[in-house]
Amino acid sequence: MAKFLRTFIFLFILQPLVRVILGLRVENGQALPTQGPAIIAANHNSHIDTMVLMALFPLRCLPKLRPVAAADYWMSNRWITWFSRKIVRIVPINREGTEKGVDPLEASYAALAEGSILIFFPEGSRGEPEKLSDFKPGITLLAERFPEAPVIPVYLYGLGKVWPKGAGLVVPFFCHVLVGEPMYWEGQRLGFMRRFKASMKQLAAQGDFPVWQ
């Protein structure tokens, strides 16, 4: 039942919402992987970011898509937990800290080991609309643990106005997704983070987007 419902929502609600109502423009979408393990690493300004990223993939990839999401929000009550686990199929991460000796990325490692396409937000939480926040080291730890997995930088623009933090639904004039070229672990954490930051800044500059007011 959950599998059928997930497919129905994906085909008849999620994809039409993203591609028709939002009028989403995607650049270099062919760089998105169709096999795992792989990591989609995107900036994060809105709750709808996850759904938009999932909608970029063909239906055959749906079983492999696993968004990493905050447990304190996406598992805040019984119904949201069911939806998050069965329909979105999140990989929960604890933002409030974990027990000593417990790696908060352990569930993400397990998902990648199963061959998933992980959707990951290196900023950790939603920032101000259309502004890049500092990236946390989690993305480097994932890349180091799975050096064979490509890390694909993705820059999202406009979604912070579709559903900004603490506000209702507002549809902007346009939304963009810019997909960067795959990156691979090369053996050095600081160097990987520098390359990732540079790629994200390049994607943001490539769009030449106006500043949101």
PDB file of C-alpha atoms in Angstrom:
ATOM      1  CA  MET A   1       0.000   0.000   0.000  1.00  0.00           C
ATOM      2  CA  ALA A   2       2.753   2.457   0.941  1.00  0.00           C
ATOM      3  CA  LYS A   3       4.663   1.674  -2.265  1.00  0.00           C
ATOM      4  CA  PHE A   4       1.575   2.323  -4.392  1.00  0.00           C
ATOM      5  CA  LEU A   5       0.793   5.542  -2.519  1.00  0.00           C
ATOM      6  CA  ARG A   6       4.379   6.729  -2.878  1.00  0.00           C
ATOM      7  CA  THR A   7       4.287   6.163  -6.653  1.00  0.00           C
ATOM      8  CA  PHE A   8       0.892   7.867  -6.961  1.00  0.00           C
ATOM      9  CA  ILE A   9       2.033  10.957  -5.024  1.00  0.00           C
ATOM     10  CA  PHE A  10       5.249  11.120  -7.033  1.00  0.00           C
ATOM     11  CA  LEU A  11       3.562  10.890 -10.447  1.00  0.00           C
ATOM     12  CA  PHE A  12       0.313  12.773  -9.943  1.00  0.00           C
ATOM     13  CA  ILE A  13       1.080  15.326  -7.241  1.00  0.00           C
ATOM     14  CA  LEU A  14       4.792  15.925  -6.807  1.00  0.00           C
ATOM     15  CA  GLN A  15       5.992  16.026 -10.403  1.00  0.00           C
ATOM     16  CA  PRO A  16       3.050  18.146 -11.704  1.00  0.00           C
ATOM     17  CA  LEU A  17       3.508  20.567  -8.784  1.00  0.00           C
ATOM     18  CA  VAL A  18       7.206  20.980  -9.474  1.00  0.00           C
ATOM     19  CA  ARG A  19       7.220  20.991 -13.266  1.00  0.00           C
ATOM     20  CA  VAL A  20       3.949  22.794 -14.028  1.00  0.00           C
ATOM     21  CA  ILE A  21       2.964  25.015 -11.108  1.00  0.00           C
ATOM     22  CA  LEU A  22       6.486  26.091 -10.177  1.00  0.00           C
ATOM     23  CA  GLY A  23       7.686  26.256 -13.761  1.00  0.00           C
ATOM     24  CA  LEU A  24      11.003  24.810 -12.664  1.00  0.00           C
ATOM     25  CA  ARG A  25      14.020  25.301 -14.908  1.00  0.00           C
ATOM     26  CA  VAL A  26      16.740  22.655 -14.633  1.00  0.00           C
ATOM     27  CA  GLU A  27      20.245  23.108 -16.020  1.00  0.00           C
ATOM     28  CA  ASN A  28      22.592  20.158 -16.591  1.00  0.00           C
ATOM     29  CA  GLY A  29      20.029  17.698 -15.264  1.00  0.00           C
ATOM     30  CA  GLN A  30      21.754  14.910 -17.211  1.00  0.00           C
ATOM     31  CA  ALA A  31      24.506  14.971 -14.574  1.00  0.00           C
ATOM     32  CA  LEU A  32      22.117  13.539 -11.969  1.00  0.00           C
ATOM     33  CA  PRO A  33      22.888   9.877 -11.229  1.00  0.00           C
ATOM     34  CA  THR A  34      20.429   7.064 -11.870  1.00  0.00           C
ATOM     35  CA  GLN A  35      22.371   4.494  -9.835  1.00  0.00           C
ATOM     36  CA  GLY A  36      23.702   4.488  -6.301  1.00  0.00           C
ATOM     37  CA  PRO A  37      25.562   4.891  -4.158  1.00  0.00           C
ATOM     38  CA  ALA A  38      25.553   8.598  -4.930  1.00  0.00           C
ATOM     39  CA  ILE A  39      25.120  11.825  -2.976  1.00  0.00           C
ATOM     40  CA  ILE A  40      23.084  14.840  -4.085  1.00  0.00           C
ATOM     41  CA  ALA A  41      24.430  17.785  -2.057  1.00  0.00           C
ATOM     42  CA  ALA A  42      22.230  20.907  -2.244  1.00  0.00           C
ATOM     43  CA  ASN A  43      21.720  24.230  -0.496  1.00  0.00           C
ATOM     44  CA  HIS A  44      18.674  24.388   1.761  1.00  0.00           C
ATOM     45  CA  ASN A  45      16.182  27.270   2.077  1.00  0.00           C
ATOM     46  CA  SER A  46      12.774  25.604   2.114  1.00  0.00           C
ATOM     47  CA  HIS A  47      10.850  22.492   3.180  1.00  0.00           C
ATOM     48  CA  ILE A  48       9.974  21.982  -0.468  1.00  0.00           C
ATOM     49  CA  ASP A  49      13.657  21.528  -1.410  1.00  0.00           C
ATOM     50  CA  THR A  50      13.486  17.797  -0.730  1.00  0.00           C
ATOM     51  CA  MET A  51      10.385  17.275  -2.857  1.00  0.00           C
ATOM     52  CA  VAL A  52      11.785  19.292  -5.746  1.00  0.00           C
ATOM     53  CA  LEU A  53      15.009  17.289  -5.758  1.00  0.00           C
ATOM     54  CA  MET A  54      13.089  14.004  -5.724  1.00  0.00           C
ATOM     55  CA  ALA A  55      10.914  15.187  -8.622  1.00  0.00           C
ATOM     56  CA  LEU A  56      13.986  15.665 -10.828  1.00  0.00           C
ATOM     57  CA  PHE A  57      14.478  11.904 -11.097  1.00  0.00           C
ATOM     58  CA  PRO A  58      12.625   9.426 -13.326  1.00  0.00           C
ATOM     59  CA  LEU A  59      10.181   7.024 -11.711  1.00  0.00           C
ATOM     60  CA  ARG A  60      12.595   4.096 -11.931  1.00  0.00           C
ATOM     61  CA  CYS A  61      14.914   5.888  -9.471  1.00  0.00           C
ATOM     62  CA  LEU A  62      12.217   6.390  -6.836  1.00  0.00           C
ATOM     63  CA  PRO A  63      13.072   3.242  -4.822  1.00  0.00           C
ATOM     64  CA  LYS A  64      16.668   4.448  -4.496  1.00  0.00           C
ATOM     65  CA  LEU A  65      15.977   8.034  -3.402  1.00  0.00           C
ATOM     66  CA  ARG A  66      16.616   8.617   0.326  1.00  0.00           C
ATOM     67  CA  PRO A  67      16.526  12.210   1.623  1.00  0.00           C
ATOM     68  CA  VAL A  68      18.448  12.889   4.832  1.00  0.00           C
ATOM     69  CA  ALA A  69      16.069  14.857   7.062  1.00  0.00           C
ATOM     70  CA  ALA A  70      15.903  16.208  10.605  1.00  0.00           C
ATOM     71  CA  ALA A  71      14.287  13.725  12.974  1.00  0.00           C
ATOM     72  CA  ASP A  72      12.973  16.486  15.249  1.00  0.00           C
ATOM     73  CA  TYR A  73      10.811  17.857  12.404  1.00  0.00           C
ATOM     74  CA  TRP A  74      10.026  14.923  10.139  1.00  0.00           C
ATOM     75  CA  MET A  75       9.293  12.563  13.030  1.00  0.00           C
ATOM     76  CA  SER A  76       7.527  15.008  15.347  1.00  0.00           C
ATOM     77  CA  ASN A  77       4.311  12.972  15.639  1.00  0.00           C
ATOM     78  CA  ARG A  78       2.892   9.602  14.603  1.00  0.00           C
ATOM     79  CA  TRP A  79       1.363  10.712  11.292  1.00  0.00           C
ATOM     80  CA  ILE A  80       4.328  12.743  10.109  1.00  0.00           C
ATOM     81  CA  THR A  81       6.608   9.870  11.080  1.00  0.00           C
ATOM     82  CA  TRP A  82       4.563   7.421   9.000  1.00  0.00           C
ATOM     83  CA  PHE A  83       4.582   9.757   5.992  1.00  0.00           C
ATOM     84  CA  SER A  84       8.306  10.437   6.377  1.00  0.00           C
ATOM     85  CA  ARG A  85       9.261   6.787   6.761  1.00  0.00           C
ATOM     86  CA  LYS A  86       6.896   5.166   4.252  1.00  0.00           C
ATOM     87  CA  ILE A  87       6.297   7.809   1.575  1.00  0.00           C
ATOM     88  CA  VAL A  88       9.331  10.111   1.552  1.00  0.00           C
ATOM     89  CA  ARG A  89      11.552   7.353   2.996  1.00  0.00           C
ATOM     90  CA  ILE A  90      13.786   9.745   4.851  1.00  0.00           C
ATOM     91  CA  VAL A  91      17.069   8.881   6.480  1.00  0.00           C
ATOM     92  CA  PRO A  92      16.613  10.556   9.879  1.00  0.00           C
ATOM     93  CA  ILE A  93      19.409  12.573  11.427  1.00  0.00           C
ATOM     94  CA  ASN A  94      19.421  13.919  14.970  1.00  0.00           C
ATOM     95  CA  ARG A  95      20.266  17.646  15.005  1.00  0.00           C
ATOM     96  CA  GLU A  96      20.027  17.864  18.792  1.00  0.00           C
ATOM     97  CA  GLY A  97      23.050  15.691  19.417  1.00  0.00           C
ATOM     98  CA  THR A  98      23.433  11.967  19.997  1.00  0.00           C
ATOM     99  CA  GLU A  99      24.717   9.700  22.703  1.00  0.00           C
ATOM    100  CA  LYS A 100      28.437   9.632  23.204  1.00  0.00           C
ATOM    101  CA  GLY A 101      30.093   7.392  20.661  1.00  0.00           C
ATOM    102  CA  VAL A 102      27.091   7.382  18.307  1.00  0.00           C
ATOM    103  CA  ASP A 103      27.747   8.793  14.833  1.00  0.00           C
ATOM    104  CA  PRO A 104      24.714  10.867  13.676  1.00  0.00           C
ATOM    105  CA  LEU A 105      25.555   9.874  10.093  1.00  0.00           C
ATOM    106  CA  GLU A 106      25.361   6.146  10.768  1.00  0.00           C
ATOM    107  CA  ALA A 107      21.949   5.798   9.073  1.00  0.00           C
ATOM    108  CA  SER A 108      23.271   7.711   6.059  1.00  0.00           C
ATOM    109  CA  TYR A 109      26.245   5.348   5.801  1.00  0.00           C
ATOM    110  CA  ALA A 110      23.851   2.397   5.885  1.00  0.00           C
ATOM    111  CA  ALA A 111      21.702   3.905   3.121  1.00  0.00           C
ATOM    112  CA  LEU A 112      24.720   4.448   0.879  1.00  0.00           C
ATOM    113  CA  ALA A 113      25.942   0.911   1.587  1.00  0.00           C
ATOM    114  CA  GLU A 114      22.573  -0.292   0.249  1.00  0.00           C
ATOM    115  CA  GLY A 115      23.150   1.602  -3.011  1.00  0.00           C
ATOM    116  CA  SER A 116      20.859   4.562  -2.332  1.00  0.00           C
ATOM    117  CA  ILE A 117      20.906   7.976  -3.973  1.00  0.00           C
ATOM    118  CA  LEU A 118      21.215  10.136  -0.883  1.00  0.00           C
ATOM    119  CA  ILE A 119      19.767  13.666  -0.866  1.00  0.00           C
ATOM    120  CA  PHE A 120      21.863  15.650   1.594  1.00  0.00           C
ATOM    121  CA  PHE A 121      21.889  19.284   2.737  1.00  0.00           C
ATOM    122  CA  PRO A 122      25.418  20.184   3.884  1.00  0.00           C
ATOM    123  CA  GLU A 123      24.227  23.426   5.528  1.00  0.00           C
ATOM    124  CA  GLY A 124      22.412  21.272   8.065  1.00  0.00           C
ATOM    125  CA  SER A 125      19.245  23.363   8.373  1.00  0.00           C
ATOM    126  CA  ARG A 126      17.305  25.909   6.350  1.00  0.00           C
ATOM    127  CA  GLY A 127      19.006  29.256   5.936  1.00  0.00           C
ATOM    128  CA  GLU A 128      17.837  32.631   4.687  1.00  0.00           C
ATOM    129  CA  PRO A 129      16.228  32.573   1.224  1.00  0.00           C
ATOM    130  CA  GLU A 130      18.782  32.458  -1.591  1.00  0.00           C
ATOM    131  CA  LYS A 131      21.810  32.846   0.703  1.00  0.00           C
ATOM    132  CA  LEU A 132      24.420  30.141   1.145  1.00  0.00           C
ATOM    133  CA  SER A 133      25.197  29.319   4.774  1.00  0.00           C
ATOM    134  CA  ASP A 134      28.333  27.644   6.112  1.00  0.00           C
ATOM    135  CA  PHE A 135      28.679  23.996   5.121  1.00  0.00           C
ATOM    136  CA  LYS A 136      29.087  21.466   7.914  1.00  0.00           C
ATOM    137  CA  PRO A 137      31.685  18.680   7.625  1.00  0.00           C
ATOM    138  CA  GLY A 138      29.132  15.883   7.153  1.00  0.00           C
ATOM    139  CA  ILE A 139      29.478  15.955   3.370  1.00  0.00           C
ATOM    140  CA  THR A 140      33.226  15.309   3.612  1.00  0.00           C
ATOM    141  CA  LEU A 141      32.663  12.395   6.007  1.00  0.00           C
ATOM    142  CA  LEU A 142      30.197  10.792   3.610  1.00  0.00           C
ATOM    143  CA  ALA A 143      32.569  11.234   0.675  1.00  0.00           C
ATOM    144  CA  GLU A 144      35.476   9.834   2.669  1.00  0.00           C
ATOM    145  CA  ARG A 145      33.487   6.783   3.788  1.00  0.00           C
ATOM    146  CA  PHE A 146      32.249   6.086   0.237  1.00  0.00           C
ATOM    147  CA  PRO A 147      34.984   7.296  -2.139  1.00  0.00           C
ATOM    148  CA  GLU A 148      33.355   5.490  -5.067  1.00  0.00           C
ATOM    149  CA  ALA A 149      30.132   7.497  -4.658  1.00  0.00           C
ATOM    150  CA  PRO A 150      29.895  10.670  -6.770  1.00  0.00           C
ATOM    151  CA  VAL A 151      28.948  13.848  -4.927  1.00  0.00           C
ATOM    152  CA  ILE A 152      26.804  16.053  -7.169  1.00  0.00           C
ATOM    153  CA  PRO A 153      26.581  19.727  -6.101  1.00  0.00           C
ATOM    154  CA  VAL A 154      23.142  21.224  -6.745  1.00  0.00           C
ATOM    155  CA  TYR A 155      22.214  24.878  -6.346  1.00  0.00           C
ATOM    156  CA  LEU A 156      18.526  25.692  -5.785  1.00  0.00           C
ATOM    157  CA  TYR A 157      17.203  29.170  -6.463  1.00  0.00           C
ATOM    158  CA  GLY A 158      13.723  30.579  -5.817  1.00  0.00           C
ATOM    159  CA  LEU A 159      12.451  27.823  -3.529  1.00  0.00           C
ATOM    160  CA  GLY A 160      13.130  29.936  -0.467  1.00  0.00           C
ATOM    161  CA  LYS A 161      10.266  32.125  -1.683  1.00  0.00           C
ATOM    162  CA  VAL A 162       7.949  29.218  -2.473  1.00  0.00           C
ATOM    163  CA  TRP A 163       7.890  28.075   1.136  1.00  0.00           C
ATOM    164  CA  PRO A 164      10.191  30.224   3.281  1.00  0.00           C
ATOM    165  CA  LYS A 165      10.984  29.313   6.847  1.00  0.00           C
ATOM    166  CA  GLY A 166       8.128  30.294   9.153  1.00  0.00           C
ATOM    167  CA  ALA A 167       5.776  31.402   6.349  1.00  0.00           C
ATOM    168  CA  GLY A 168       2.984  30.074   4.151  1.00  0.00           C
ATOM    169  CA  LEU A 169       3.141  28.965   0.541  1.00  0.00           C
ATOM    170  CA  VAL A 170       4.196  31.717  -1.858  1.00  0.00           C
ATOM    171  CA  VAL A 171       4.744  30.907  -5.544  1.00  0.00           C
ATOM    172  CA  PRO A 172       7.551  32.982  -7.090  1.00  0.00           C
ATOM    173  CA  PHE A 173       7.899  33.946 -10.741  1.00  0.00           C
ATOM    174  CA  PHE A 174      10.552  31.337 -11.399  1.00  0.00           C
ATOM    175  CA  CYS A 175      12.628  28.637  -9.751  1.00  0.00           C
ATOM    176  CA  HIS A 176      15.921  27.192 -10.926  1.00  0.00           C
ATOM    177  CA  VAL A 177      17.989  24.086 -10.289  1.00  0.00           C
ATOM    178  CA  LEU A 178      21.619  24.148 -11.389  1.00  0.00           C
ATOM    179  CA  VAL A 179      23.360  20.777 -11.321  1.00  0.00           C
ATOM    180  CA  GLY A 180      27.142  20.677 -11.069  1.00  0.00           C
ATOM    181  CA  GLU A 181      29.574  18.046 -12.273  1.00  0.00           C
ATOM    182  CA  PRO A 182      30.201  14.994 -10.058  1.00  0.00           C
ATOM    183  CA  MET A 183      32.967  15.247  -7.476  1.00  0.00           C
ATOM    184  CA  TYR A 184      34.919  12.363  -5.926  1.00  0.00           C
ATOM    185  CA  TRP A 185      36.910  11.933  -2.758  1.00  0.00           C
ATOM    186  CA  GLU A 186      40.619  12.536  -3.326  1.00  0.00           C
ATOM    187  CA  GLY A 187      41.947  11.745   0.143  1.00  0.00           C
ATOM    188  CA  GLN A 188      41.899  15.097   1.940  1.00  0.00           C
ATOM    189  CA  ARG A 189      38.970  16.585   3.883  1.00  0.00           C
ATOM    190  CA  LEU A 190      39.940  20.236   3.697  1.00  0.00           C
ATOM    191  CA  GLY A 191      40.644  20.004  -0.015  1.00  0.00           C
ATOM    192  CA  PHE A 192      37.328  18.291  -0.692  1.00  0.00           C
ATOM    193  CA  MET A 193      35.411  20.947   1.220  1.00  0.00           C
ATOM    194  CA  ARG A 194      37.190  23.710  -0.661  1.00  0.00           C
ATOM    195  CA  ARG A 195      36.295  22.116  -3.985  1.00  0.00           C
ATOM    196  CA  PHE A 196      32.687  21.655  -2.933  1.00  0.00           C
ATOM    197  CA  LYS A 197      32.347  25.276  -1.757  1.00  0.00           C
ATOM    198  CA  ALA A 198      33.911  26.518  -4.978  1.00  0.00           C
ATOM    199  CA  SER A 199      31.514  24.426  -7.053  1.00  0.00           C
ATOM    200  CA  MET A 200      28.456  25.725  -5.183  1.00  0.00           C
ATOM    201  CA  LYS A 201      29.596  29.338  -5.508  1.00  0.00           C
ATOM    202  CA  GLN A 202      30.245  28.818  -9.205  1.00  0.00           C
ATOM    203  CA  LEU A 203      26.750  27.415  -9.723  1.00  0.00           C
ATOM    204  CA  ALA A 204      25.218  30.356  -7.845  1.00  0.00           C
ATOM    205  CA  ALA A 205      27.209  32.833  -9.954  1.00  0.00           C
ATOM    206  CA  GLN A 206      26.409  30.955 -13.161  1.00  0.00           C
ATOM    207  CA  GLY A 207      22.716  31.717 -12.747  1.00  0.00           C
ATOM    208  CA  ASP A 208      23.320  35.457 -12.403  1.00  0.00           C
ATOM    209  CA  PHE A 209      20.213  35.633 -10.239  1.00  0.00           C
ATOM    210  CA  PRO A 210      18.761  38.878  -8.874  1.00  0.00           C
ATOM    211  CA  VAL A 211      18.779  39.427  -5.117  1.00  0.00           C
ATOM    212  CA  TRP A 212      15.432  38.610  -3.484  1.00  0.00           C
ATOM    213  CA  GLN A 213      13.888  41.413  -1.516  1.00  0.00           C
TER     214      GLN A 213
END
